[in-house]
Amino acid sequence: MINLNDKKLELEYPCSWEYKLVVLESCNVKKCVKEVIFEREHSLSVSKSSSKGKFKSYNLKLLVHNDDDRTEIFKLLEEHSEIKMVL
């Protein structure tokens, strides 16, 4: 097995980055995303629904300017009360 724990992700910024969001089916995901990234240009598309339909996943794609920007957006999405998981 390859251990990647000691490796740092090397990216050239700015770059396009995609986050996978998992929310309850009833969640207004567009509103949640807007509360985190405000007016930043982005695309949001449905990815999958859970087998029982309780959860939906979405792909959020946007331009990130540096590593701090990328990780801060991840952190803010993860802390949002209506977003259950961010990948």
PDB file of C-alpha atoms in Angstrom:
ATOM      1  CA  MET A   1       0.000   0.000   0.000  1.00  0.00           C
ATOM      2  CA  ILE A   2       1.244   3.488  -0.839  1.00  0.00           C
ATOM      3  CA  ASN A   3       1.359   5.980   2.038  1.00  0.00           C
ATOM      4  CA  LEU A   4       0.505   9.482   0.806  1.00  0.00           C
ATOM      5  CA  ASN A   5       0.296  11.133   4.245  1.00  0.00           C
ATOM      6  CA  ASP A   6       3.696  12.782   3.858  1.00  0.00           C
ATOM      7  CA  LYS A   7       2.928  14.141   0.370  1.00  0.00           C
ATOM      8  CA  LYS A   8       1.670  17.668  -0.226  1.00  0.00           C
ATOM      9  CA  LEU A   9      -0.760  18.395  -3.024  1.00  0.00           C
ATOM     10  CA  GLU A  10       0.975  20.530  -5.643  1.00  0.00           C
ATOM     11  CA  LEU A  11      -1.318  22.676  -7.761  1.00  0.00           C
ATOM     12  CA  GLU A  12      -0.824  25.619 -10.052  1.00  0.00           C
ATOM     13  CA  TYR A  13      -3.092  28.458  -8.996  1.00  0.00           C
ATOM     14  CA  PRO A  14      -5.501  29.815  -9.938  1.00  0.00           C
ATOM     15  CA  CYS A  15      -7.216  26.582 -10.876  1.00  0.00           C
ATOM     16  CA  SER A  16     -10.658  25.096 -11.140  1.00  0.00           C
ATOM     17  CA  TRP A  17     -11.613  23.026  -8.087  1.00  0.00           C
ATOM     18  CA  GLU A  18     -14.575  20.776  -7.453  1.00  0.00           C
ATOM     19  CA  TYR A  19     -16.203  20.075  -4.106  1.00  0.00           C
ATOM     20  CA  LYS A  20     -18.769  17.322  -3.590  1.00  0.00           C
ATOM     21  CA  LEU A  21     -21.563  18.400  -1.221  1.00  0.00           C
ATOM     22  CA  VAL A  22     -23.947  16.001   0.512  1.00  0.00           C
ATOM     23  CA  VAL A  23     -27.173  17.502   1.856  1.00  0.00           C
ATOM     24  CA  LEU A  24     -30.623  16.391   2.932  1.00  0.00           C
ATOM     25  CA  GLU A  25     -33.013  16.103   0.000  1.00  0.00           C
ATOM     26  CA  SER A  26     -35.082  19.004   1.377  1.00  0.00           C
ATOM     27  CA  CYS A  27     -32.098  21.387   1.586  1.00  0.00           C
ATOM     28  CA  ASN A  28     -31.978  24.480  -0.621  1.00  0.00           C
ATOM     29  CA  VAL A  29     -28.395  23.826  -1.708  1.00  0.00           C
ATOM     30  CA  LYS A  30     -28.230  26.935  -3.921  1.00  0.00           C
ATOM     31  CA  LYS A  31     -28.961  29.119  -0.885  1.00  0.00           C
ATOM     32  CA  CYS A  32     -26.354  27.296   1.218  1.00  0.00           C
ATOM     33  CA  VAL A  33     -23.660  27.717  -1.428  1.00  0.00           C
ATOM     34  CA  LYS A  34     -24.488  31.398  -1.868  1.00  0.00           C
ATOM     35  CA  GLU A  35     -24.130  31.933   1.903  1.00  0.00           C
ATOM     36  CA  VAL A  36     -20.572  30.613   1.699  1.00  0.00           C
ATOM     37  CA  ILE A  37     -19.195  31.868  -1.619  1.00  0.00           C
ATOM     38  CA  PHE A  38     -21.483  34.886  -2.094  1.00  0.00           C
ATOM     39  CA  GLU A  39     -21.272  36.186  -5.679  1.00  0.00           C
ATOM     40  CA  ARG A  40     -18.288  34.136  -6.859  1.00  0.00           C
ATOM     41  CA  GLU A  41     -18.805  32.556 -10.230  1.00  0.00           C
ATOM     42  CA  HIS A  42     -19.452  28.828  -9.903  1.00  0.00           C
ATOM     43  CA  SER A  43     -21.373  25.891 -11.298  1.00  0.00           C
ATOM     44  CA  LEU A  44     -23.544  23.602  -9.225  1.00  0.00           C
ATOM     45  CA  SER A  45     -24.867  20.319 -10.584  1.00  0.00           C
ATOM     46  CA  VAL A  46     -26.728  17.374  -9.135  1.00  0.00           C
ATOM     47  CA  SER A  47     -24.538  14.324  -8.770  1.00  0.00           C
ATOM     48  CA  LYS A  48     -26.502  11.502  -7.101  1.00  0.00           C
ATOM     49  CA  SER A  49     -29.390  10.709  -4.769  1.00  0.00           C
ATOM     50  CA  SER A  50     -29.240   8.146  -1.997  1.00  0.00           C
ATOM     51  CA  SER A  51     -31.107   4.890  -2.533  1.00  0.00           C
ATOM     52  CA  LYS A  52     -33.919   5.938  -0.179  1.00  0.00           C
ATOM     53  CA  GLY A  53     -33.924   9.542  -1.425  1.00  0.00           C
ATOM     54  CA  LYS A  54     -33.044  11.115   1.925  1.00  0.00           C
ATOM     55  CA  PHE A  55     -29.769  12.653   0.717  1.00  0.00           C
ATOM     56  CA  LYS A  56     -28.550  14.287  -2.505  1.00  0.00           C
ATOM     57  CA  SER A  57     -25.030  15.062  -3.595  1.00  0.00           C
ATOM     58  CA  TYR A  58     -23.974  18.000  -5.730  1.00  0.00           C
ATOM     59  CA  ASN A  59     -20.800  19.026  -7.539  1.00  0.00           C
ATOM     60  CA  LEU A  60     -19.704  22.588  -6.830  1.00  0.00           C
ATOM     61  CA  LYS A  61     -17.044  23.835  -9.229  1.00  0.00           C
ATOM     62  CA  LEU A  62     -15.282  27.190  -8.967  1.00  0.00           C
ATOM     63  CA  LEU A  63     -11.990  28.947  -9.475  1.00  0.00           C
ATOM     64  CA  VAL A  64      -9.722  28.965  -6.424  1.00  0.00           C
ATOM     65  CA  HIS A  65      -6.874  31.457  -6.236  1.00  0.00           C
ATOM     66  CA  ASN A  66      -4.485  29.767  -3.821  1.00  0.00           C
ATOM     67  CA  ASP A  67      -4.237  26.976  -1.262  1.00  0.00           C
ATOM     68  CA  ASP A  68      -5.653  29.122   1.547  1.00  0.00           C
ATOM     69  CA  ASP A  69      -8.655  30.037  -0.595  1.00  0.00           C
ATOM     70  CA  ARG A  70      -9.294  26.383  -1.476  1.00  0.00           C
ATOM     71  CA  THR A  71      -9.065  25.152   2.120  1.00  0.00           C
ATOM     72  CA  GLU A  72     -11.055  28.071   3.551  1.00  0.00           C
ATOM     73  CA  ILE A  73     -13.964  27.389   1.195  1.00  0.00           C
ATOM     74  CA  PHE A  74     -13.830  23.727   2.190  1.00  0.00           C
ATOM     75  CA  LYS A  75     -13.890  24.674   5.878  1.00  0.00           C
ATOM     76  CA  LEU A  76     -16.807  27.100   5.457  1.00  0.00           C
ATOM     77  CA  LEU A  77     -18.828  24.574   3.464  1.00  0.00           C
ATOM     78  CA  GLU A  78     -18.106  21.895   6.047  1.00  0.00           C
ATOM     79  CA  GLU A  79     -19.227  24.180   8.909  1.00  0.00           C
ATOM     80  CA  HIS A  80     -22.529  25.118   7.234  1.00  0.00           C
ATOM     81  CA  SER A  81     -25.378  23.709   9.316  1.00  0.00           C
ATOM     82  CA  GLU A  82     -27.314  22.315   6.338  1.00  0.00           C
ATOM     83  CA  ILE A  83     -24.391  20.697   4.534  1.00  0.00           C
ATOM     84  CA  LYS A  84     -23.873  17.195   5.930  1.00  0.00           C
ATOM     85  CA  MET A  85     -20.591  16.334   4.212  1.00  0.00           C
ATOM     86  CA  VAL A  86     -17.975  17.900   1.926  1.00  0.00           C
ATOM     87  CA  LEU A  87     -15.528  15.869  -0.133  1.00  0.00           C
TER      88      LEU A  87
END
